[in-house]
Coordinates of C-alpha atoms in Angstrom, one line a residue:
X1 CA 0.0 0.0 0.0
X2 CA 1.4 3.4 -0.9
X3 CA 2.8 5.5 1.9
X4 CA 0.7 8.4 3.1
X5 CA 1.9 11.8 4.4
X6 CA 0.5 15.0 5.9
X7 CA 2.1 18.4 5.9
X8 CA 0.7 21.6 7.5
X9 CA 1.7 25.2 8.2
X10 CA 0.0 28.4 9.5
X11 CA -1.1 30.6 6.6
X12 CA -2.8 33.8 7.8
X13 CA -4.8 33.0 10.9
X14 CA -5.5 29.3 10.0
X15 CA -3.5 26.2 9.2
X16 CA -3.2 24.8 5.6
X17 CA -3.1 21.0 5.7
X18 CA -2.2 18.9 2.7
X19 CA -2.5 15.1 2.8
X20 CA -1.6 12.5 0.1
X21 CA -1.7 8.7 -0.1
X22 CA -4.9 8.0 1.9
X23 CA -7.6 8.3 -0.8
X24 CA -7.9 8.2 -4.6
X25 CA -4.7 6.1 -4.8
X26 CA -5.3 4.9 -8.4
X27 CA -5.0 8.4 -9.7
X28 CA -1.6 9.5 -10.9
X29 CA -1.6 12.1 -8.1
X30 CA -4.2 12.9 -5.4
X31 CA -4.3 15.2 -2.3
X32 CA -6.8 16.5 0.1
X33 CA -6.4 20.2 1.1
X34 CA -7.9 21.6 4.2
X35 CA -8.4 25.0 5.9
X36 CA -10.8 25.1 8.8
X37 CA -13.5 22.6 8.0
X38 CA -13.3 23.2 4.3
X39 CA -11.8 20.2 2.5
X40 CA -11.2 19.8 -1.2
X41 CA -10.0 16.5 -2.9
X42 CA -7.9 17.2 -6.0
X43 CA -6.8 14.4 -8.4
X44 CA -4.5 14.5 -11.4
X45 CA -4.4 11.9 -14.2
X46 CA -2.5 12.1 -17.5
X47 CA -2.9 9.5 -20.4
X48 CA 0.2 7.3 -20.8
X49 CA 0.0 7.3 -24.6
X50 CA 0.1 10.2 -27.0
X51 CA -2.7 10.5 -29.6
X52 CA -1.5 10.4 -33.2
X53 CA -2.6 13.9 -34.2
X54 CA -2.3 15.7 -30.9
X55 CA -1.1 19.3 -31.5
X56 CA -1.7 21.1 -28.1
X57 CA -2.0 20.3 -24.4
X58 CA -5.5 18.8 -23.9
X59 CA -5.8 19.9 -20.2
X60 CA -9.2 19.8 -18.6
X61 CA -9.9 21.1 -15.1
X62 CA -13.1 20.4 -13.3
X63 CA -14.3 21.7 -9.9
X64 CA -17.6 20.6 -8.4
X65 CA -19.3 21.4 -5.1
X66 CA -21.4 18.6 -3.5
X67 CA -24.5 19.7 -1.6
X68 CA -23.7 16.9 0.9
X69 CA -20.5 18.7 1.8
X70 CA -22.6 21.3 3.7
X71 CA -25.4 18.9 4.8
X72 CA -27.9 19.9 2.2
X73 CA -30.0 18.3 -0.7
X74 CA -29.4 19.8 -4.1
X75 CA -32.1 22.1 -5.3
X76 CA -34.1 21.0 -8.4
X77 CA -36.6 18.3 -9.1
X78 CA -34.1 15.4 -9.4
X79 CA -32.3 16.3 -6.2
X80 CA -29.0 15.8 -8.0
X81 CA -26.2 18.2 -8.8
X82 CA -26.8 19.7 -12.2
X83 CA -24.7 21.7 -14.6
X84 CA -21.7 23.6 -13.0
X85 CA -22.6 26.9 -11.4
X86 CA -20.8 30.2 -12.2
X87 CA -18.8 29.9 -9.0
X88 CA -17.7 26.4 -10.0
X89 CA -16.7 27.5 -13.6
X90 CA -14.7 30.5 -12.3
X91 CA -12.9 28.2 -9.9
X92 CA -12.1 25.8 -12.8
X93 CA -10.6 28.7 -14.7
X94 CA -8.6 30.0 -11.8
X95 CA -7.2 26.5 -11.3
X96 CA -6.5 25.9 -15.0
X97 CA -4.9 29.1 -16.1
X98 CA -1.7 29.1 -13.9
X99 CA -1.1 25.4 -14.5
X100 CA -0.7 25.6 -18.3
X101 CA 2.6 27.5 -18.4
X102 CA 4.2 24.9 -16.1
X103 CA 3.8 21.9 -18.3
X104 CA 6.8 21.1 -20.6
X105 CA 6.6 22.6 -24.1
X106 CA 5.3 20.0 -26.5
X107 CA 3.6 17.9 -23.8
X108 CA 0.4 16.9 -25.6
X109 CA -1.0 14.1 -23.5
X110 CA -4.6 14.1 -22.3
X111 CA -4.5 15.5 -18.7
X112 CA -7.3 16.0 -16.3
X113 CA -7.5 17.7 -12.9
X114 CA -10.7 17.1 -10.9
X115 CA -11.3 19.1 -7.7
X116 CA -14.3 18.1 -5.5
X117 CA -15.6 20.0 -2.4
X118 CA -16.0 17.3 0.3
X119 CA -16.7 19.6 3.2
X120 CA -17.5 23.2 3.5
X121 CA -17.6 25.4 6.6
X122 CA -19.2 28.5 4.9
X123 CA -16.2 30.7 5.8
X124 CA -13.1 29.4 4.0
X125 CA -13.4 29.7 0.2
X126 CA -12.4 26.4 -1.5
X127 CA -11.1 28.1 -4.6
X128 CA -7.6 28.7 -3.1
X129 CA -7.6 25.1 -1.9
X130 CA -8.4 23.9 -5.4
X131 CA -5.5 25.8 -6.9
X132 CA -3.0 24.7 -4.3
X133 CA -4.4 21.1 -4.5
X134 CA -3.9 20.9 -8.2
X135 CA -0.3 21.9 -7.9
X136 CA 0.3 19.5 -5.0
X137 CA -1.4 16.6 -6.9
X138 CA 0.9 17.1 -9.9
X139 CA 3.9 17.4 -7.6
X140 CA 3.3 14.0 -6.0
X141 CA 2.4 12.4 -9.4
X142 CA 4.7 11.1 -12.1
X143 CA 3.3 13.8 -14.5
X144 CA 6.0 16.2 -15.8
X145 CA 5.3 19.6 -14.1
X146 CA 7.6 22.6 -13.4
X147 CA 6.0 23.4 -10.1
X148 CA 5.2 23.9 -7.4
X149 CA 3.0 26.9 -7.6
X150 CA 1.2 28.5 -4.6
X151 CA -2.0 30.5 -4.2
X152 CA -3.2 33.0 -1.6
X153 CA -6.1 35.4 -1.2
X154 CA -5.2 38.9 0.0
X155 CA -7.8 41.3 1.5
X156 CA -7.6 44.6 3.5
X157 CA -9.9 45.8 6.3
X158 CA -9.5 48.9 8.4
X159 CA -6.1 49.4 6.8
X160 CA -4.7 46.0 7.7
X161 CA -3.8 43.4 5.2
X162 CA -5.4 40.0 5.5
X163 CA -4.1 36.7 4.2
X164 CA -6.7 34.2 3.2
X165 CA -9.6 36.1 4.8
X166 CA -12.8 34.3 5.6
X167 CA -16.1 35.3 3.9
X168 CA -17.1 37.4 6.9
X169 CA -13.8 39.3 6.8
X170 CA -14.1 39.8 3.1
X171 CA -17.4 41.8 3.6
X172 CA -15.4 44.6 5.1
X173 CA -12.4 44.3 2.7
X174 CA -11.7 46.9 0.0
X175 CA -9.7 44.4 -2.1
X176 CA -10.1 40.8 -3.0
X177 CA -6.9 39.5 -4.7
X178 CA -6.3 35.9 -5.7
X179 CA -2.5 35.6 -6.4
X180 CA -0.7 32.5 -7.8
X181 CA 3.0 32.3 -8.2
X182 CA 6.2 30.3 -8.1
X183 CA 9.2 30.9 -5.9
X184 CA 10.3 34.2 -7.7
X185 CA 7.5 35.0 -10.2
X186 CA 3.8 35.8 -10.5
X187 CA 1.8 33.4 -12.6
X188 CA -1.8 34.5 -12.4
X189 CA -3.8 37.2 -10.5
X190 CA -7.6 37.8 -10.4
X191 CA -9.9 39.9 -8.3
X192 CA -11.6 43.1 -7.6
X193 CA -11.0 46.3 -5.5
X194 CA -12.8 49.4 -4.4
X195 CA -10.8 52.0 -6.4
X196 CA -7.5 50.8 -5.0
X197 CA -4.6 53.1 -5.7
X198 CA -1.8 51.5 -7.8
X199 CA 0.7 51.9 -5.0
X200 CA -1.5 49.8 -2.7
X201 CA -2.1 47.3 -5.4
X202 CA 1.6 46.7 -5.8
X203 CA 2.0 46.4 -2.0
X204 CA -0.7 43.6 -2.1
X205 CA 1.2 41.8 -4.9
X206 CA 4.4 41.9 -2.9
X207 CA 2.7 40.6 0.3
X208 CA 1.1 37.8 -1.7
X209 CA 4.4 36.7 -3.3
X210 CA 6.0 36.5 0.2
X211 CA 3.1 34.5 1.6
X212 CA 3.0 31.8 -1.1
X213 CA 6.5 30.7 0.0
X214 CA 4.9 28.8 2.8
X215 CA 2.6 26.9 0.4
X216 CA 5.5 26.1 -1.9
X217 CA 7.6 24.7 0.9
X218 CA 4.7 22.5 2.0
X219 CA 4.3 21.0 -1.5
X220 CA 8.0 20.4 -1.8
X221 CA 8.1 18.6 1.5
X222 CA 5.1 16.5 0.5
X223 CA 6.7 15.6 -2.8
X224 CA 9.9 14.6 -1.1
X225 CA 8.0 12.2 1.1
X226 CA 5.5 10.5 -1.2
X227 CA 6.2 11.9 -4.7
X228 CA 6.8 9.5 -7.6
X229 CA 9.6 9.8 -10.2
X230 CA 8.5 11.7 -13.3
X231 CA 7.7 9.6 -16.3
X232 CA 9.6 9.5 -19.6
X233 CA 7.6 10.9 -22.4
X234 CA 7.8 12.2 -26.0
X235 CA 7.7 16.0 -26.4
X236 CA 6.6 17.2 -29.8
X237 CA 8.3 20.1 -31.5
X238 CA 8.9 21.5 -35.0
X239 CA 11.0 19.4 -37.2
X240 CA 14.3 21.1 -38.3
X241 CA 14.0 19.9 -41.9
X242 CA 10.5 21.3 -42.2
X243 CA 11.6 24.6 -40.6
X244 CA 14.3 24.9 -43.2
X245 CA 11.6 24.6 -46.0
X246 CA 9.3 27.1 -44.2
X247 CA 12.1 29.7 -43.9
X248 CA 13.3 29.1 -47.5
X249 CA 9.8 29.7 -48.9
X250 CA 8.4 32.5 -46.6
X251 CA 11.1 34.2 -44.6
X252 CA 11.3 37.2 -46.9
X253 CA 7.5 37.7 -47.1
X254 CA 6.2 36.8 -43.6
X255 CA 6.7 40.2 -42.2
X256 CA 4.8 41.9 -45.0
X257 CA 1.9 39.5 -44.4
X258 CA 1.9 40.1 -40.6
X259 CA 1.8 43.9 -41.1
X260 CA -1.1 44.1 -43.4
X261 CA -3.5 46.8 -42.1
X262 CA -6.7 45.3 -40.8
X263 CA -7.5 42.0 -39.3
X264 CA -9.2 40.5 -42.4
X265 CA -6.5 41.5 -44.8
X266 CA -3.8 40.3 -42.3
X267 CA -5.5 36.9 -41.9
X268 CA -5.9 36.5 -45.7
X269 CA -2.2 37.3 -46.4
X270 CA -1.0 35.0 -43.6
X271 CA -3.3 32.1 -44.7
X272 CA -2.2 32.4 -48.3
X273 CA 1.5 32.2 -47.2
X274 CA 0.7 29.3 -44.9
X275 CA -0.9 27.3 -47.7
X276 CA 2.1 28.0 -49.9
X277 CA 4.5 26.7 -47.2
X278 CA 2.3 23.7 -46.6
X279 CA 2.3 22.8 -50.3
X280 CA 6.1 23.0 -50.5
X281 CA 6.6 21.0 -47.3
X282 CA 4.3 18.2 -48.4
X283 CA 5.9 18.2 -51.9
X284 CA 9.3 17.4 -50.3
X285 CA 8.1 15.5 -47.2
X286 CA 4.8 13.8 -48.0
X287 CA 4.9 11.9 -44.7
X288 CA 4.8 15.1 -42.6
X289 CA 1.8 15.3 -40.3
X290 CA -0.6 18.2 -40.1
X291 CA 0.8 19.2 -36.8
X292 CA 4.4 19.1 -38.1
X293 CA 3.5 21.3 -41.0
X294 CA 1.6 23.8 -38.8
X295 CA 4.3 23.9 -36.2
X296 CA 6.9 24.8 -38.8
X297 CA 4.9 27.8 -40.1
X298 CA 3.9 28.9 -36.6
X299 CA 7.6 28.9 -35.6
X300 CA 8.4 31.2 -38.5
X301 CA 5.4 33.5 -37.9
X302 CA 6.0 33.8 -34.2
X303 CA 9.7 34.6 -34.6
X304 CA 9.0 37.3 -37.3
X305 CA 6.3 38.9 -35.1
X306 CA 8.6 39.0 -32.0
X307 CA 11.6 40.2 -34.0
X308 CA 9.7 43.1 -35.4
X309 CA 8.2 44.1 -32.0
X310 CA 11.6 44.0 -30.2
X311 CA 13.9 45.2 -32.9
X312 CA 11.7 47.8 -34.6
X313 CA 9.2 48.5 -31.8
X314 CA 6.7 48.1 -34.6
X315 CA 3.2 46.7 -34.0
X316 CA 1.0 44.9 -36.5
X317 CA -1.4 47.8 -36.9
X318 CA 1.3 50.5 -36.9
X319 CA 0.8 51.8 -33.4
X320 CA 3.4 52.8 -30.9
X321 CA 3.9 50.4 -27.9
X322 CA 1.8 52.6 -25.5
X323 CA -0.8 53.8 -28.0
X324 CA -4.5 53.0 -27.6
X325 CA -6.5 52.2 -30.7
X326 CA -9.0 54.8 -32.1
X327 CA -12.0 55.0 -29.8
X328 CA -15.7 55.4 -30.7
X329 CA -18.8 55.6 -28.5
X330 CA -22.5 56.4 -28.5
X331 CA -25.3 56.3 -25.9
X332 CA -29.0 56.0 -26.0
X333 CA -29.1 54.4 -29.4
X334 CA -31.7 51.6 -28.5
X335 CA -35.0 53.3 -27.5
X336 CA -36.6 50.1 -26.1
X337 CA -33.9 49.5 -23.5
X338 CA -33.4 51.2 -20.2
X339 CA -29.9 52.2 -21.1
X340 CA -27.6 51.4 -24.0
X341 CA -24.2 52.2 -25.3
X342 CA -22.1 51.2 -28.4
X343 CA -18.4 51.2 -27.7
X344 CA -15.6 50.5 -30.1
X345 CA -11.8 50.4 -29.9
X346 CA -10.2 49.7 -33.3
X347 CA -11.7 46.5 -34.7
X348 CA -13.3 45.6 -31.3
X349 CA -16.9 46.6 -30.8
X350 CA -19.6 45.8 -28.3
X351 CA -23.1 47.0 -27.6
X352 CA -24.2 47.0 -24.0
X353 CA -27.7 47.2 -22.6
X354 CA -28.7 48.0 -19.0
X355 CA -31.9 46.8 -17.5
X356 CA -33.5 47.7 -14.2
X357 CA -36.0 45.4 -12.2
X358 CA -37.4 45.3 -8.7
X359 CA -35.0 44.0 -6.1
X360 CA -36.7 40.7 -5.8
X361 CA -35.5 39.9 -9.3
X362 CA -32.0 39.5 -7.9
X363 CA -30.3 36.1 -8.7
X364 CA -30.5 33.5 -6.0
X365 CA -27.3 31.5 -5.4
X366 CA -26.8 28.0 -3.8
X367 CA -23.5 29.2 -2.4
X368 CA -22.6 25.8 -0.8
X369 CA -19.1 27.1 0.0
X370 CA -20.4 30.3 1.7
X371 CA -20.4 33.9 0.5
X372 CA -23.3 35.9 -0.9
X373 CA -26.6 34.2 -1.2
X374 CA -28.0 36.5 -3.9
X375 CA -26.7 38.9 -6.5
X376 CA -28.4 42.1 -7.4
X377 CA -26.0 43.1 -10.2
X378 CA -25.4 40.7 -13.1
X379 CA -23.4 41.3 -16.3
X380 CA -23.8 38.7 -19.1
X381 CA -21.3 38.6 -21.9
X382 CA -22.1 37.1 -25.3
X383 CA -19.6 36.3 -28.0
X384 CA -21.4 35.2 -31.3
X385 CA -19.3 33.7 -34.1
X386 CA -20.0 36.5 -36.5
X387 CA -17.9 38.8 -34.3
X388 CA -14.8 37.1 -35.8
X389 CA -16.3 36.5 -39.2
X390 CA -17.0 32.9 -38.7
X391 CA -19.9 30.4 -38.4
X392 CA -20.4 28.4 -35.3
X393 CA -22.7 27.0 -32.6
X394 CA -25.0 29.5 -30.8
X395 CA -27.3 29.2 -27.9
X396 CA -25.0 27.8 -25.2
X397 CA -22.5 29.5 -22.9
X398 CA -18.9 28.5 -22.7
X399 CA -16.4 29.0 -19.9
X400 CA -14.7 31.9 -21.7
X401 CA -18.0 33.9 -21.9
X402 CA -18.8 33.3 -18.3
X403 CA -15.2 34.3 -17.3
X404 CA -15.2 37.5 -19.3
X405 CA -18.6 38.5 -18.0
X406 CA -17.5 37.9 -14.4
X407 CA -14.4 40.0 -14.9
X408 CA -16.5 42.9 -16.3
X409 CA -19.1 42.4 -13.5
X410 CA -16.6 42.7 -10.7
X411 CA -14.9 45.7 -12.4
X412 CA -18.2 47.6 -12.2
X413 CA -19.7 46.4 -9.0
X414 CA -17.6 48.7 -6.7
X415 CA -19.0 51.9 -8.3
X416 CA -22.7 50.9 -8.1
X417 CA -24.9 52.7 -5.5
X418 CA -25.8 50.5 -2.5
X419 CA -29.2 48.8 -2.4
X420 CA -30.4 51.1 0.4
X421 CA -30.1 54.1 -1.9
X422 CA -31.0 52.4 -5.2
X423 CA -33.3 49.5 -4.5
X424 CA -33.2 47.9 -7.9
X425 CA -31.8 44.7 -9.4
X426 CA -29.5 45.6 -12.3
X427 CA -28.6 43.5 -15.4
X428 CA -26.2 44.4 -18.2
X429 CA -25.8 42.4 -21.4
X430 CA -22.8 42.8 -23.6
X431 CA -23.1 41.7 -27.2
X432 CA -19.7 41.5 -28.9
X433 CA -20.2 42.7 -32.5
X434 CA -16.6 42.8 -33.6
X435 CA -13.6 41.1 -32.0
X436 CA -9.9 41.9 -32.4
X437 CA -8.7 41.7 -28.8
X438 CA -9.8 42.9 -25.4
X439 CA -13.5 42.4 -25.8
X440 CA -13.9 42.1 -22.0
X441 CA -12.3 45.5 -21.5
X442 CA -14.5 47.0 -24.2
X443 CA -17.4 45.5 -22.3
X444 CA -16.3 47.3 -19.1
X445 CA -16.3 50.6 -21.0
X446 CA -19.6 50.0 -22.8
X447 CA -21.3 48.7 -19.7
X448 CA -20.2 51.8 -17.7
X449 CA -21.7 54.1 -20.3
X450 CA -24.9 52.0 -20.6
X451 CA -25.4 52.1 -16.8
X452 CA -25.0 55.9 -16.8
X453 CA -27.4 56.1 -19.7
X454 CA -29.9 54.2 -17.7
X455 CA -29.7 56.8 -14.9
X456 CA -28.0 54.6 -12.4
X457 CA -26.0 56.9 -10.1
X458 CA -22.5 55.3 -10.5
X459 CA -19.9 56.9 -8.2
X460 CA -17.5 57.1 -11.2
X461 CA -17.1 55.9 -14.7
X462 CA -15.0 52.7 -15.2
X463 CA -12.7 51.9 -18.1
X464 CA -10.6 48.9 -18.8
X465 CA -7.5 48.2 -20.9
X466 CA -5.2 45.2 -21.6
X467 CA -1.4 45.2 -21.4
X468 CA 0.6 42.7 -23.4
X469 CA 4.2 41.5 -23.3
X470 CA 6.8 40.3 -25.7
X471 CA 10.0 38.8 -24.3
X472 CA 13.3 37.4 -25.4
X473 CA 15.4 35.0 -23.3
X474 CA 18.9 33.7 -23.7
X475 CA 19.9 30.0 -23.8
X476 CA 20.2 30.0 -20.0
X477 CA 16.6 31.2 -19.5
X478 CA 17.5 34.7 -18.5
X479 CA 15.3 37.6 -19.7
X480 CA 17.4 39.6 -22.2
X481 CA 14.8 42.2 -23.3
X482 CA 11.1 42.8 -23.4
X483 CA 8.4 45.3 -24.4
X484 CA 5.0 45.9 -22.9
X485 CA 2.1 46.8 -25.2
X486 CA -1.0 48.8 -24.4
X487 CA -4.4 47.7 -25.7
X488 CA -3.3 44.5 -27.5
X489 CA -5.0 43.1 -30.6
X490 CA -5.8 39.5 -31.3
X491 CA -2.4 38.6 -32.9
X492 CA -0.5 40.3 -30.1
X493 CA -2.4 38.2 -27.6
X494 CA -1.8 35.0 -29.7
X495 CA 1.9 35.5 -30.2
X496 CA 2.7 37.5 -27.1
X497 CA 3.4 36.3 -23.6
X498 CA 0.9 38.1 -21.4
X499 CA -2.7 39.4 -21.3
X500 CA -3.0 41.7 -18.2
X501 CA -6.5 43.2 -18.0
X502 CA -6.9 46.1 -15.6
X503 CA -10.1 48.1 -15.0
X504 CA -10.7 51.2 -12.8
X505 CA -11.7 54.8 -12.3
X506 CA -9.6 57.9 -12.2
X507 CA -9.1 57.2 -8.5
X508 CA -7.9 53.5 -8.7
X509 CA -8.3 49.9 -9.7
X510 CA -11.6 48.0 -9.6
X511 CA -10.9 44.8 -11.5
X512 CA -8.0 42.8 -12.7
X513 CA -6.9 39.5 -14.4
X514 CA -3.5 38.3 -15.4
X515 CA -2.8 35.4 -17.7
X516 CA 0.6 34.3 -18.9
X517 CA 2.1 31.9 -21.4
X518 CA 5.5 32.2 -19.6
X519 CA 6.2 30.2 -16.4
X520 CA 6.0 33.5 -14.5
X521 CA 7.2 37.1 -14.6
X522 CA 8.8 39.3 -12.0
X523 CA 6.9 41.7 -9.7
X524 CA 9.0 44.5 -11.1
X525 CA 7.8 43.8 -14.6
X526 CA 4.2 43.4 -13.3
X527 CA 4.5 46.8 -11.6
X528 CA 5.6 48.4 -14.8
X529 CA 2.5 47.0 -16.6
X530 CA 0.3 48.3 -13.8
X531 CA 1.5 51.9 -14.4
X532 CA 1.2 51.5 -18.1
X533 CA -2.4 50.3 -17.8
X534 CA -3.2 53.3 -15.7
X535 CA -2.0 55.7 -18.4
X536 CA -4.2 53.9 -21.0
X537 CA -7.2 53.8 -18.7
X538 CA -7.1 57.5 -18.0
X539 CA -6.9 58.2 -21.7
X540 CA -10.0 56.1 -22.3
X541 CA -11.9 57.7 -19.4
X542 CA -11.3 61.1 -20.9
X543 CA -12.8 59.9 -24.2
X544 CA -15.8 58.4 -22.3
X545 CA -16.4 61.7 -20.5
X546 CA -16.9 63.2 -23.9
X547 CA -19.6 60.6 -24.7
X548 CA -21.5 60.8 -21.4
X549 CA -19.9 62.7 -18.6
X550 CA -22.3 61.7 -15.8
X551 CA -25.4 59.5 -15.2
X552 CA -28.7 60.7 -16.5
X553 CA -30.7 62.6 -13.9
X554 CA -33.7 60.3 -14.3
X555 CA -34.1 56.7 -15.1
X556 CA -35.6 55.6 -18.4
X557 CA -39.4 56.0 -18.7
X558 CA -39.4 52.4 -19.8
X559 CA -37.9 51.2 -16.5
X560 CA -40.0 50.3 -13.4
X561 CA -40.0 53.1 -10.9
X562 CA -39.8 52.5 -7.2
X563 CA -41.1 55.2 -4.9
X564 CA -41.1 55.4 -1.2
X565 CA -44.1 57.0 0.5
X566 CA -43.9 58.2 4.1
X567 CA -47.2 57.4 5.9
X568 CA -48.1 59.7 8.8
X569 CA -48.1 57.8 12.1
X570 CA -51.6 59.1 12.9
X571 CA -52.9 57.5 9.7
X572 CA -51.7 54.0 10.7
X573 CA -54.1 51.6 12.4

């Protein structure tokens, strides 16, 4: 029987306990992670064989909450857990995103992480346990993984920083930061704040980086005691002989294709060149697989893109590194809605509609893991296939749409009036009409304008912008040079190394999300991106002031109107 081990340490005010070897022993790696009476089981399994046409890392992450974990029956007629809730999907995404950069390049084996809430105390959020558990499960497994990574939540109440605050403590906090990192670098951040100044935001990042060291040491100790040797496996990469053909055919023309003005023209030029390269490769190497052909051209395209950015400081659409795309905006264009706004940034465009309803229309939440039981403000983000000039399935939501909507929602929630002053339920829908990067940040801008057009007394307008990154490393893995880019487009997101979304008002930050393709970046580089995002945000806010400087004085005549009548006491009874 495999050996079991338990490690624990104080993190914040409570102990973090990780145990392995007791349950789920047929998985490649399995741990239970506990804080208070909240317990999450996390398992990791990776297929032993590589599929013939595998061309990417097929990683799936699932997180599920069981009603029995808190002594309840599931709601619904069947009394079984149904489709994942928004909370479960967002926890999946927070667990998934920091894991991906830590797998070896070319590791294309089916891999699955499953997190299950086994016990909930209603105070300690299981999302941090899921992230730490995923890393720990991979560390004790034989699956190749460049971990460990550690996660903490940072809050602040009455001017005091809190590490892994409980749900009760978070009610009084002006920041909710989930931070994931390695020993020296940041991997992923996500959260919201109440107009937090940039200097305080950087302080929170530094505190989080120091606190995850405890989590990393625990995982290393656990792996040293019960970890398995890492398996031998094939890593796929571009074939040198195919690379030679790709460079021979297209090296002199790839830059011209990349720098075509406009997304459609750029895509056509690159596609034509790709087909030409494919034809030449198959002519000489008919046995080459689809992945091998694609990998050769992708290598050429990515290298040309990065060389132009770093050597010439030249972007695909001709902008300077810190330049925001041309902006457009209009309010009140849809007479049947309570509030509407059309917002555009370059080839990214969204229309946002705000709707008011009585307070009892607020969304009820199961909230097995604790936290809010209802939600009066909802933002729903829709990404139809025509927005990228394609056909596709419609009608269902995917995780990306839910994640983007949640980011925009938490970016705007801090500036909404309290229910005691504005007793309405509020819903915003964002319909993406054109997409060429940063649609979630365009949604923040459009939704802010739509809410003001609806007469909702926001404390301030909110804008969002995304900052990208292009890097170059030497053979020893040291960062040689880099360039940060304001307001990235689709190709800069695809071929770049970072997508750092920051939303806020003139006073400070309200929402943020960092995703990386690198196995981490330094806090110094992250701080530089924070300052750059502020400059871009303020520029966009100035433009938005020209579209609609303040909320309408009255709500729409189409909206329900709530009036409070004071009844004289002598008239009662």
